[in-house]
Coordinates of C-alpha atoms and ligand atoms in Angstrom, one line a residue:
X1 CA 18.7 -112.7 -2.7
X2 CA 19.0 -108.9 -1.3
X3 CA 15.3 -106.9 -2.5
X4 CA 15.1 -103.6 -4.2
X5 CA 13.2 -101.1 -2.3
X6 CA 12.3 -98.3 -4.2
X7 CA 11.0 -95.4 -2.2
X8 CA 9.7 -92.3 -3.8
X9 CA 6.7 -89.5 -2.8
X10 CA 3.7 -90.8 -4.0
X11 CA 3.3 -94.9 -5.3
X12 CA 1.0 -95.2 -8.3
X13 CA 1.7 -98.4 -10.0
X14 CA 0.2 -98.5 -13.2
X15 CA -3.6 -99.7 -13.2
X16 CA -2.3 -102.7 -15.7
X17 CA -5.4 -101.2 -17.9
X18 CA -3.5 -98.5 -19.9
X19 CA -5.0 -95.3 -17.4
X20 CA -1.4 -95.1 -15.5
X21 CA -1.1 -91.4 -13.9
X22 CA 0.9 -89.3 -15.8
X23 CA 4.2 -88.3 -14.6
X24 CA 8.0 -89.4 -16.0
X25 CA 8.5 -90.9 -12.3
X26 CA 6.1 -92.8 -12.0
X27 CA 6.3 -94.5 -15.3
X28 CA 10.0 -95.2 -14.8
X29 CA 9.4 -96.6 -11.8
X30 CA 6.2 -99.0 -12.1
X31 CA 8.3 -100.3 -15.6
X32 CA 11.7 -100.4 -13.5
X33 CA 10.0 -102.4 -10.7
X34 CA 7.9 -105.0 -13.2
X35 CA 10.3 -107.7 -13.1
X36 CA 12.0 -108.7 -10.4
X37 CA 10.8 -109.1 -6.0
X38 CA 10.9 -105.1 -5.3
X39 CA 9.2 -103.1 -3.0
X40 CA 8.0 -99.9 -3.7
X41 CA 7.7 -97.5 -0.4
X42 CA 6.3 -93.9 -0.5
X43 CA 3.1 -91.5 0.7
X44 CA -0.4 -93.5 0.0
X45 CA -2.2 -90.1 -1.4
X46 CA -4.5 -90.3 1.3
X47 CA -4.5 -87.9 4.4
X48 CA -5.5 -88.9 7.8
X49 CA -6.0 -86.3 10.6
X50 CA -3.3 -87.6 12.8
X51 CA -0.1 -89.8 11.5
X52 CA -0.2 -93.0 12.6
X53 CA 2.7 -94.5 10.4
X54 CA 0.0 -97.7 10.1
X55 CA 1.3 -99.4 6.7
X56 CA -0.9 -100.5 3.7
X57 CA 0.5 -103.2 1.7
X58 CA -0.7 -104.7 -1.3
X59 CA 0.1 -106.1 -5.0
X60 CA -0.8 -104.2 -7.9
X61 CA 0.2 -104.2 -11.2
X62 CA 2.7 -106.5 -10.2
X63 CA 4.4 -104.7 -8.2
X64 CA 4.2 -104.6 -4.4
X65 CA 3.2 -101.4 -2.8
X66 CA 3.9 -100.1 0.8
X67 CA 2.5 -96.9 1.2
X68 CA 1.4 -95.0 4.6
X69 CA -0.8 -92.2 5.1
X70 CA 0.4 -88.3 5.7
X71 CA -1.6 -85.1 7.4
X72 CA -3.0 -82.4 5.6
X73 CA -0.7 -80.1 7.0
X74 CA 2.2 -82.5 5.8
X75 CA 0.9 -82.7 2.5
X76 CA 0.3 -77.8 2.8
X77 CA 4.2 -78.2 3.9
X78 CA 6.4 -80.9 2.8
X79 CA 4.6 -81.3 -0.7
X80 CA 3.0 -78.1 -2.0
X81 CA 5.5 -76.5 0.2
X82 CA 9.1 -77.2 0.5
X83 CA 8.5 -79.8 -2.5
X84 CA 7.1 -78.0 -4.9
X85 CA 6.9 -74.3 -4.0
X86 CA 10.7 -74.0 -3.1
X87 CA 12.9 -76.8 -4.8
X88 CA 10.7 -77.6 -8.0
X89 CA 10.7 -73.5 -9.2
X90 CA 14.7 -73.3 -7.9
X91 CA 16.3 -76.6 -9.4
X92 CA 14.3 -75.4 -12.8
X93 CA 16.1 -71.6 -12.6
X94 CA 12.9 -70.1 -11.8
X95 CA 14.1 -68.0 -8.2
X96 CA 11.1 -65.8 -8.9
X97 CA 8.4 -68.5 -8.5
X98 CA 10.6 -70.0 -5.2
X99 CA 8.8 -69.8 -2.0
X100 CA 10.9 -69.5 1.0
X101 CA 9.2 -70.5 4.4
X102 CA 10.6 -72.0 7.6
X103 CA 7.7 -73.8 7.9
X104 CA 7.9 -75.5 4.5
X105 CA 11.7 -76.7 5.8
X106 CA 10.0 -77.8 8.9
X107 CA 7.5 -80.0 7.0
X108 CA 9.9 -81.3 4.7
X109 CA 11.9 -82.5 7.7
X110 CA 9.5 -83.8 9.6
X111 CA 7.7 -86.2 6.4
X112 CA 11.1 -87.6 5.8
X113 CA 11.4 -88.2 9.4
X114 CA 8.2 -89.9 9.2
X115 CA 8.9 -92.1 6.1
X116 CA 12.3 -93.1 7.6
X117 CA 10.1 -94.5 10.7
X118 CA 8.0 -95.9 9.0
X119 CA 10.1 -97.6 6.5
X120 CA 12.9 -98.3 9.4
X121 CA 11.5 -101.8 10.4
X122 CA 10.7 -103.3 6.7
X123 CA 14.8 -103.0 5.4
X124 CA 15.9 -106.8 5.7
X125 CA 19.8 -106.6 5.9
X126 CA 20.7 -107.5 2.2
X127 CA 18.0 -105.4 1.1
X128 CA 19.4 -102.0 -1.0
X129 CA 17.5 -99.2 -1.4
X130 CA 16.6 -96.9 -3.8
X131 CA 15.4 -93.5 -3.1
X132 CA 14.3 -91.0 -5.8
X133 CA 13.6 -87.2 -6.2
X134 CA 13.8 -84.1 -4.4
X135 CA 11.4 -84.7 -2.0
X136 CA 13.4 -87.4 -0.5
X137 CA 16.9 -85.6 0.0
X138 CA 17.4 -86.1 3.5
X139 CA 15.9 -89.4 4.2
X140 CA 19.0 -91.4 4.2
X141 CA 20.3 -89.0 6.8
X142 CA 17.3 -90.1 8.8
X143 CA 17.5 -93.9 8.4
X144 CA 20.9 -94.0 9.3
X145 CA 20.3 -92.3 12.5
X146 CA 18.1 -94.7 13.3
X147 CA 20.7 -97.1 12.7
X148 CA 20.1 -98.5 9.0
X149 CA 23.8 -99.7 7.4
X150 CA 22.3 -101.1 3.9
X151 CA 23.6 -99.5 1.1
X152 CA 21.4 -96.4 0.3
X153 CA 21.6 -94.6 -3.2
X154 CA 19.6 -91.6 -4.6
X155 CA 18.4 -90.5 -8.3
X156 CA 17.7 -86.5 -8.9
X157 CA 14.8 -86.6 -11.8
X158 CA 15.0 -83.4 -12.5
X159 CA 17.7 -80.8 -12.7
X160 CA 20.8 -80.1 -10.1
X161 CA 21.3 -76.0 -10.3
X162 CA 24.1 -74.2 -11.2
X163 CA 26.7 -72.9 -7.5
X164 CA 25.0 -69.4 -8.6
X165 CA 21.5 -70.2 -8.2
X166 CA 21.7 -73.3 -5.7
X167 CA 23.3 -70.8 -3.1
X168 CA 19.5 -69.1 -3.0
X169 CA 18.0 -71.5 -1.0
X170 CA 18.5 -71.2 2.8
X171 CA 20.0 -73.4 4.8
X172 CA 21.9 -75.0 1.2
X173 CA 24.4 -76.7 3.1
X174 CA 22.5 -78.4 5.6
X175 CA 20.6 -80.5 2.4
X176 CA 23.6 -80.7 0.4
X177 CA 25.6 -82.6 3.4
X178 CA 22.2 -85.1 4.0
X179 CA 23.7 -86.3 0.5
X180 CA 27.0 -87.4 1.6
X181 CA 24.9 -90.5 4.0
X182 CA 24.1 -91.7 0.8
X183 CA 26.2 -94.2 -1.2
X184 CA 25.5 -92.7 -4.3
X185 CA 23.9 -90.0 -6.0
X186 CA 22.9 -90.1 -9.7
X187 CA 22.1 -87.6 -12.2
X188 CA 20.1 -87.3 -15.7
X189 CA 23.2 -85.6 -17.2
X190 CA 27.1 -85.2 -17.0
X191 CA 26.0 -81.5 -16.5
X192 CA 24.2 -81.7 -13.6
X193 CA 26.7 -84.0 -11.6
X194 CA 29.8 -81.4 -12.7
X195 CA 27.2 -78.4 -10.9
X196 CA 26.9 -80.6 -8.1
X197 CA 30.8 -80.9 -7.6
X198 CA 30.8 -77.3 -8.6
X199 CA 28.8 -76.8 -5.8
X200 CA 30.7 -79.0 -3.2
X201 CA 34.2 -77.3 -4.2
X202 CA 33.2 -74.0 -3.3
X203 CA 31.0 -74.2 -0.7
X204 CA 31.8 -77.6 1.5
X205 CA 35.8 -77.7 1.5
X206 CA 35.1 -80.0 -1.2
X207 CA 37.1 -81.8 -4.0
X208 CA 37.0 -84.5 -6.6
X209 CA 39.1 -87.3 -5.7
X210 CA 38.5 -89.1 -9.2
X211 CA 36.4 -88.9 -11.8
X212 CA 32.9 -89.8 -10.1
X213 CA 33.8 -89.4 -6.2
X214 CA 33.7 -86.4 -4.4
X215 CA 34.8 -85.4 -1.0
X216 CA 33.1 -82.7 1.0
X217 CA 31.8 -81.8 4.6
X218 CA 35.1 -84.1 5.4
X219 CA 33.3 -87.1 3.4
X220 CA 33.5 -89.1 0.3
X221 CA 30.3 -89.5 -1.8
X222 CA 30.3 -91.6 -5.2
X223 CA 28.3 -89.7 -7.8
X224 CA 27.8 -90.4 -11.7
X225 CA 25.2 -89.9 -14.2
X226 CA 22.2 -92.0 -15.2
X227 CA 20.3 -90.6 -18.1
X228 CA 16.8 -92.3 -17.3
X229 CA 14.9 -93.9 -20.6
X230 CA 11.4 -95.8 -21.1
X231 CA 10.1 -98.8 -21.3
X232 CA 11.1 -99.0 -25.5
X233 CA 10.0 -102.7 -26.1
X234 CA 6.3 -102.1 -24.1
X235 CA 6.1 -98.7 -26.2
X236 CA 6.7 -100.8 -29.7
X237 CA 4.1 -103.2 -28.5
X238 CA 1.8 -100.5 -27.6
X239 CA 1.5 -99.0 -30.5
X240 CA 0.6 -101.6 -32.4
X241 CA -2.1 -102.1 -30.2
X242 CA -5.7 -101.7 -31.5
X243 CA -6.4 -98.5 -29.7
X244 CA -3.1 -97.0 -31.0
X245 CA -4.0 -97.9 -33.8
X246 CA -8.0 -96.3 -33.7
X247 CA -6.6 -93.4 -32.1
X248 CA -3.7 -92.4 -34.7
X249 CA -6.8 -93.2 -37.2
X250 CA -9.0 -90.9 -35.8
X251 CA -5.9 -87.9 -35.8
X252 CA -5.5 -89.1 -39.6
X253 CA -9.1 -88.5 -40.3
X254 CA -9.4 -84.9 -38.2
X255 CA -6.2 -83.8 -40.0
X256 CA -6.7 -84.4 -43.8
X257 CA -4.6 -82.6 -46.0
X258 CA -2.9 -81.4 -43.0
X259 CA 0.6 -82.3 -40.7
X260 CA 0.1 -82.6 -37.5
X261 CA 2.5 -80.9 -34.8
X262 CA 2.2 -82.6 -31.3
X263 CA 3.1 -81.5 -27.9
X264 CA 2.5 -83.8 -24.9
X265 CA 3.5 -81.8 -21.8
X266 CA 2.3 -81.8 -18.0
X267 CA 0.9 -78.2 -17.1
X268 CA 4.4 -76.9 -16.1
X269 CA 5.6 -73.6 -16.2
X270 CA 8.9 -75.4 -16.9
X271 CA 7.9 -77.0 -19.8
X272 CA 8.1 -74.0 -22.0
X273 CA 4.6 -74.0 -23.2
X274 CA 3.6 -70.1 -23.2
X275 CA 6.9 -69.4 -25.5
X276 CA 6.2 -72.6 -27.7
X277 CA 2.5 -71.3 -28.1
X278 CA 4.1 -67.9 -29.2
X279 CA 6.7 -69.9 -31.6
X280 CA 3.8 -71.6 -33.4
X281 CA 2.0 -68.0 -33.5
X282 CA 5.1 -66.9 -35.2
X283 CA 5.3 -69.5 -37.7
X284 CA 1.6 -69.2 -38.7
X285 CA 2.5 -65.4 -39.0
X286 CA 6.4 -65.9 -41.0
X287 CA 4.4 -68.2 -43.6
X288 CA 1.0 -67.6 -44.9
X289 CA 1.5 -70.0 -47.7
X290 CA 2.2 -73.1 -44.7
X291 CA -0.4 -72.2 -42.9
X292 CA -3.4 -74.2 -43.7
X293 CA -1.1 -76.9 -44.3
X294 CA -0.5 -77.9 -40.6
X295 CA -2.2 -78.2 -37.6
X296 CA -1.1 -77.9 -33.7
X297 CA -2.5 -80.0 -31.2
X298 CA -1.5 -79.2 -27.5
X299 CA -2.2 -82.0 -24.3
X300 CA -1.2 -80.7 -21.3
X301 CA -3.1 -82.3 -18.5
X302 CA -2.9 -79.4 -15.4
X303 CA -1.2 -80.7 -12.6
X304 CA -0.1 -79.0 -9.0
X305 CA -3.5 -77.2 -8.9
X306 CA -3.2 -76.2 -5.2
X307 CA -0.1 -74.5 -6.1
X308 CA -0.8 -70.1 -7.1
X309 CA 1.9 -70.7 -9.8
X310 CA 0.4 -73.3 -11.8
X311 CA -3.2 -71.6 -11.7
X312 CA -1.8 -68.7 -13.5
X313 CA 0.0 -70.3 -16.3
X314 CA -3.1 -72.2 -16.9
X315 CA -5.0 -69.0 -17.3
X316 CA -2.1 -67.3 -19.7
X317 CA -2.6 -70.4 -21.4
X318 CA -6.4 -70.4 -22.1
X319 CA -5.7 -66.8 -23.3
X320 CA -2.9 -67.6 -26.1
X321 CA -4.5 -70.1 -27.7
X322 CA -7.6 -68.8 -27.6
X323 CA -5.6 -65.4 -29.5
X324 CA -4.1 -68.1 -32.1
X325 CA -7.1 -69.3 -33.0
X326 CA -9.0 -66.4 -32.8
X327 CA -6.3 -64.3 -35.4
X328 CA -5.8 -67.3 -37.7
X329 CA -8.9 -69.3 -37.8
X330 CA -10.9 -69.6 -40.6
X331 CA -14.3 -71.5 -41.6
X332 CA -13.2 -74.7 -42.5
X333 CA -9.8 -74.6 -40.3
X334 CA -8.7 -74.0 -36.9
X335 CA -5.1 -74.3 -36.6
X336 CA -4.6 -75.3 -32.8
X337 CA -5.8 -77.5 -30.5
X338 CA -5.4 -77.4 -27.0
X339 CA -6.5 -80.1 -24.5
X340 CA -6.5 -80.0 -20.9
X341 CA -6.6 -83.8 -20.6
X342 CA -5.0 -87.4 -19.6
X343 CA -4.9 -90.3 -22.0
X344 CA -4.0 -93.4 -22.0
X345 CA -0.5 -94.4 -23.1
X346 CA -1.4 -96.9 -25.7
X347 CA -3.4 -93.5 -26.9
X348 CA -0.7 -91.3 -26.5
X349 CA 1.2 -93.4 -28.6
X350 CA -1.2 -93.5 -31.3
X351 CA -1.5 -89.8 -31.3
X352 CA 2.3 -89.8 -31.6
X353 CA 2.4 -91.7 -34.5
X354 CA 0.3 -89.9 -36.6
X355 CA 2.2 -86.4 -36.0
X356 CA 5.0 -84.8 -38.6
X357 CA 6.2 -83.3 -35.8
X358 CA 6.8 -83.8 -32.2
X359 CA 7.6 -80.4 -30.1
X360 CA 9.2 -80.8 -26.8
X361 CA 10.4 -77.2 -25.5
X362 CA 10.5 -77.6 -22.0
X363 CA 12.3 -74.4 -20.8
X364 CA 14.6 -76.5 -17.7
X365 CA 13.7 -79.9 -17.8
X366 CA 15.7 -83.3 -15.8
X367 CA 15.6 -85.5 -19.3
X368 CA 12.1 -85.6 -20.2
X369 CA 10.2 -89.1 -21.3
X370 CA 7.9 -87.6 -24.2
X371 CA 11.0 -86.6 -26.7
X372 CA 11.8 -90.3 -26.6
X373 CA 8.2 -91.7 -26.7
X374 CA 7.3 -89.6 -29.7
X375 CA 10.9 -91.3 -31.2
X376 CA 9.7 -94.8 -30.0
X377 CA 6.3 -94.4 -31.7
X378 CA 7.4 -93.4 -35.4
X379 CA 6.6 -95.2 -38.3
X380 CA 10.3 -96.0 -39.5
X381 CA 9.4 -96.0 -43.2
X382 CA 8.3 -92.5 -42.6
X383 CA 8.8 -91.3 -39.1
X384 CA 8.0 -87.6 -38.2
X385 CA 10.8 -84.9 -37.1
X386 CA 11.5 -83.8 -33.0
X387 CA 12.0 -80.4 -32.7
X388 CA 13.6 -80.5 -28.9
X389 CA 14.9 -78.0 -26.4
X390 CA 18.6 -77.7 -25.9
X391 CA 18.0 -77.3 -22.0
X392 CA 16.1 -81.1 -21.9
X393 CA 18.5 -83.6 -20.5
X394 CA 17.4 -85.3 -23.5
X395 CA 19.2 -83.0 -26.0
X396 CA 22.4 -84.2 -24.4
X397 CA 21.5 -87.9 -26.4
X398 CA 19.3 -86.9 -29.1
X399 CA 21.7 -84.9 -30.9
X400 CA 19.8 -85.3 -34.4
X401 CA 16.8 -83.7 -33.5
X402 CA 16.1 -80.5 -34.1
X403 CA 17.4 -78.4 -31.3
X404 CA 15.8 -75.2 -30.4
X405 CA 16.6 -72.4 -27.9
X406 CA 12.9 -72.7 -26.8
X407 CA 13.0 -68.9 -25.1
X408 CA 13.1 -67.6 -28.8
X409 CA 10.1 -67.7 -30.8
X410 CA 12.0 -67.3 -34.2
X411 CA 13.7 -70.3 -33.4
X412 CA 11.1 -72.2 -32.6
X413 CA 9.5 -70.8 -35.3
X414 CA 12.1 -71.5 -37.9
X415 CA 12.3 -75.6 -36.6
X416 CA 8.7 -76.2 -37.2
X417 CA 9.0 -74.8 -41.0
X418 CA 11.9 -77.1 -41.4
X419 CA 10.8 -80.2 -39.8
X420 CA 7.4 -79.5 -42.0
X421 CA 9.5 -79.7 -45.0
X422 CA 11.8 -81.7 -44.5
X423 CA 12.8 -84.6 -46.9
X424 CA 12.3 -88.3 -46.7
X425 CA 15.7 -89.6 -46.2
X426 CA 16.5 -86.9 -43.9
X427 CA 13.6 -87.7 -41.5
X428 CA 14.4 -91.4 -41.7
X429 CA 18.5 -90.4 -40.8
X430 CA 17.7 -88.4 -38.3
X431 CA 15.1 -90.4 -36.5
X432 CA 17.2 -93.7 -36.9
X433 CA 19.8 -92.5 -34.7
X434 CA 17.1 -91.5 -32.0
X435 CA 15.5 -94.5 -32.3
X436 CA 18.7 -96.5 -31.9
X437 CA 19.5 -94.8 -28.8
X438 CA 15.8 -94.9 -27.3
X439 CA 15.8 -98.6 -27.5
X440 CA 19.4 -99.0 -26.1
X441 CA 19.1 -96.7 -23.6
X442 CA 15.8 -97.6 -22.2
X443 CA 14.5 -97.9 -18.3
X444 CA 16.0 -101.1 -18.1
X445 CA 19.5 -100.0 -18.7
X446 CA 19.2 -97.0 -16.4
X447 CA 17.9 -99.2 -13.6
X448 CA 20.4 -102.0 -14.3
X449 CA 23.2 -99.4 -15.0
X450 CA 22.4 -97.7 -11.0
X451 CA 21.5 -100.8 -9.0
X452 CA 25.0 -102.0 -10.4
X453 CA 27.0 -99.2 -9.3
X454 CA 24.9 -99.1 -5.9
X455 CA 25.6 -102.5 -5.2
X456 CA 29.2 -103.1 -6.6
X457 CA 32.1 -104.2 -3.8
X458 CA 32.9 -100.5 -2.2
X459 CA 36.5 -102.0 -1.6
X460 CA 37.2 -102.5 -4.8
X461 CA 36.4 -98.8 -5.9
X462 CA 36.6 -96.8 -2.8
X463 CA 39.4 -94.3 -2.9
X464 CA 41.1 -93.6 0.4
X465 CA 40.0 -90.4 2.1
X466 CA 42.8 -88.1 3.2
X467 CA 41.0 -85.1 4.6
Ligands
LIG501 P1 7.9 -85.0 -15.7 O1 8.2 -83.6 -15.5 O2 6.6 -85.5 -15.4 O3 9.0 -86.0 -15.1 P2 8.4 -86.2 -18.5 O4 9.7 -86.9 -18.4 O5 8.1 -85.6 -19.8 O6 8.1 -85.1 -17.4 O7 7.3 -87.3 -18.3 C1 5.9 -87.1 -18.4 C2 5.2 -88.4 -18.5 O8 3.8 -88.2 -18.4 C3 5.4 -89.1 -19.9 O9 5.5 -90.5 -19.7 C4 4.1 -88.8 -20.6 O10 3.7 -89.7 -21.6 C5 3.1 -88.7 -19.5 N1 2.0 -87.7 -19.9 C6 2.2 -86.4 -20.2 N2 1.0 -85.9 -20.6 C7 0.1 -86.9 -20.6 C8 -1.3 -87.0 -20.9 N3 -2.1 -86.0 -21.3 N4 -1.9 -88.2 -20.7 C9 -1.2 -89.3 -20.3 N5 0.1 -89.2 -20.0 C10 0.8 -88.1 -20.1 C11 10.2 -85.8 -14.2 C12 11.2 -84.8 -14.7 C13 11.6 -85.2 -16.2 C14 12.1 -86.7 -16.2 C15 11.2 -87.6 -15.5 C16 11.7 -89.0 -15.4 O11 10.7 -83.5 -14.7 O12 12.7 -84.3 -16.6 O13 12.3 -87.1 -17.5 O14 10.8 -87.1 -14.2 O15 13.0 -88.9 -14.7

């Protein structure tokens, strides 16, 4: 029986005691990998000061990990670098955050160099691998140079650019055409897989042969989209669990006589957070008579601290909630909350399922994981309203939300007073058609849906290539 490995930047299977790091990746892929004889490859989060490529294997949470150790000056390059200074702020429309440096490029080449090497002599031949996320673009290029045949397919988590802003980074091509050594590329979205054949069209000679192959730099590629889910069924079990259940107890008590609005975000500047701040300022502002009615509570765990970018928003942040609270406050009432910290996901849920409202404004954003756990952890005789952003992958499935240009703080503003009010029946519509899809659509279905395509008989699907 040919083995999944799954290879990805960092491996952090979850703990098995709830405390799993946070990050959609890594949730996908530690529920992804539960069942079944996988492998899970990728950097240890250790540094050593010289790479040795020595391998550390060992079982936890049931899933096997194979992780190796990288330099500091890997780690300043490849993943604060090229990673997360240049592709992260780019593929999320943000050109003025993007950090161009040769060196960063240089880094980024050389890690995937050195995961390639490292994961060269594990790959059994049946074994099909399964690379994720835009720190990994190249590194099927590099395991086929060193002579790997096995089929090799690739999932972008977070958003492919539009031609117009994709052609900002240097040297566009040269990472583009690393794609075409894999045997297929998958996307959140329809959307993003049309800009990436947009993208091979006019800038590598490209075409589409049929609907889901492309041809470009003289090659055919196989391409489709993948909208990634959770783990739905662990969710519905988690939240019956009895620290779900303390925790949305706890909300209940600290919100009496008041709706809770929840936002569950890592601190991103692509999550949209200073303009949802500013569209709950507006609301409290538009309606005097809602205002001690409700009551915002913000989680947004900081991430990426060794990255300028993210230390900034952090401190915008501190100061607009601090305003909110400082303008609207009174005695007895403080209308926002804002936390800088992790919880655990049976706690999560249970703060989901005591909120009237989940907000999920993320500005760019791949799919995004909370819109569909807040969905997943509803009451269904009763569920609360999402108020999502139009540019989440998610919007693209979760039509009956309520969808928001989150840039526009009337908007925003003008969701929140209508999920607040809304009816009974209508919550219960709405969120029954989310929920459907949630549970349908979950991580299972994603992963079974891309290991099929990966691994069906190329013969039987492979259009000729006529150059
Ligand atoms: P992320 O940008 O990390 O993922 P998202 O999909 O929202 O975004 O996932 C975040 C995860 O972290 C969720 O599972 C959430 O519960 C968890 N989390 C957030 N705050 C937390 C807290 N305070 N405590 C504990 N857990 C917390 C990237 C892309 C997304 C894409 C995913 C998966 O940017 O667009 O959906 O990968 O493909």
């Amino acid at each position: 029986m040919s083995r999944l490995i799954v290879v990805s930047n960092r491996v952090n299977p979850p703990s098995g005691e709830g405390e799993e790091s946070v990050g959609g990746l890594a949730m996908a892929l530690a529920a992804a990998l539960r069942e079944g004889s996988g492998v899970w490859f990728g950097w240890s989060g250790k540094t050593t000061p010289e790479f040795s490529g020595q391998l550390h294997i060992q079982t936890m949470g049931g899933v096997t990990a194979a992780t190796v150790d990288l330099e500091e000056i890997d780690l300043e390059e490849y993943y604060n670098g090229y990673a997360n200074k240049t592709l992260w702020p780019l593929f999320h429309y943000r050109i003025d955050l993007a950090a161009f440096d040769r060196a960063f490029g240089e880094g980024y080449s050389r890690v995937n160099r050195r995961f390639a090497q490292t994961l060269a002599p594990l790959i059994e031949p049946d074994d099909v691998i399964w690379i994720h996320d835009y720190h990994l673009i190249p590194l099927a290029r590099e395991l086929r140079s060193l002579g790997v045949k096995n089929r090799i397919g690739f999932f972008l988590h977070i958003p492919w650019p539009a031609h117009q802003v994709m052609i900002n980074l240097p040297r566009h091509r040269e990472l583009v055409a690393a794609m075409f050594d894999y045997d297929l590329v998958g996307f959140q979205t329809a959307e993003y897989q049309q800009a990436f054949e947009e993208y091979v069209v006019s800038e590598a000679e490209g075409a589409l042969v049929r609907p889901g192959w492309v041809r470009g730099f003289g090659r055919l590629l196989q391409v489709g989209a993948f909208p990634i889910g959770i783990d739905a069924e662990d969710f519905a079990r988690m939240v019956k669990s009895p620290r779900a259940r303390r925790m949305r107890d706890l909300m209940s008590a600290s919100t009496v006589f008041r709706r809770l609005i929840v936002g569950v975000d890592r601190l991103d500047y692509s999550k949209g957070l200073e303009e949802r701040f500013l569209g709950f300022e507006r609301f409290l502002t538009e309606n005097p008579d809602l205002r001690r009615e409700v009551l915002m509570l913000q989680i947004a765990p900081v991430s990426r601290e060794a990255v300028e970018a993210y230390q900034e928003i952090r401190g915008r942040l501190d100061g607009l909630s601090g305003r909110i609270n400082g303008e609207f406050a009174d005695v007895d009432w403080t209308p926002f909350r804002y936390v800088n910290k992790t919880y655990r996901r049976d706690e999560l849920a249970g703060i989901y399922r005591a909120a009237r409202v989940g907000v999920v404004t993320p500005l760019r954003d791949g799919m995004n994981l909370v819109a569909k756990e807040f969905v997943a952890a509803q009451d269904p005789a009763d569920p609360g309203v999402l108020v999502l952003s139009r540019f989440a992958g998610a919007a693209r499935q979760m039509p009956t939300a309520l969808l928001v240009n989150p840039n526009s703080a009337e908007e925003v503003a003008d969701a929140l007073k209508r999920a607040i009010g809304m009816e009974k029946a209508e919550r219960i519509e709405r969120w029954q058609a989310l929920f459907d899809g949630v549970e349908r659509d979950d991580v299972t279905a994603w992963r079974d849906n891309f290991v099929a395509a990966l691994t069906e008989p190329r013969e039987v699907r492979r259009p000729a290539l006529v150059v």
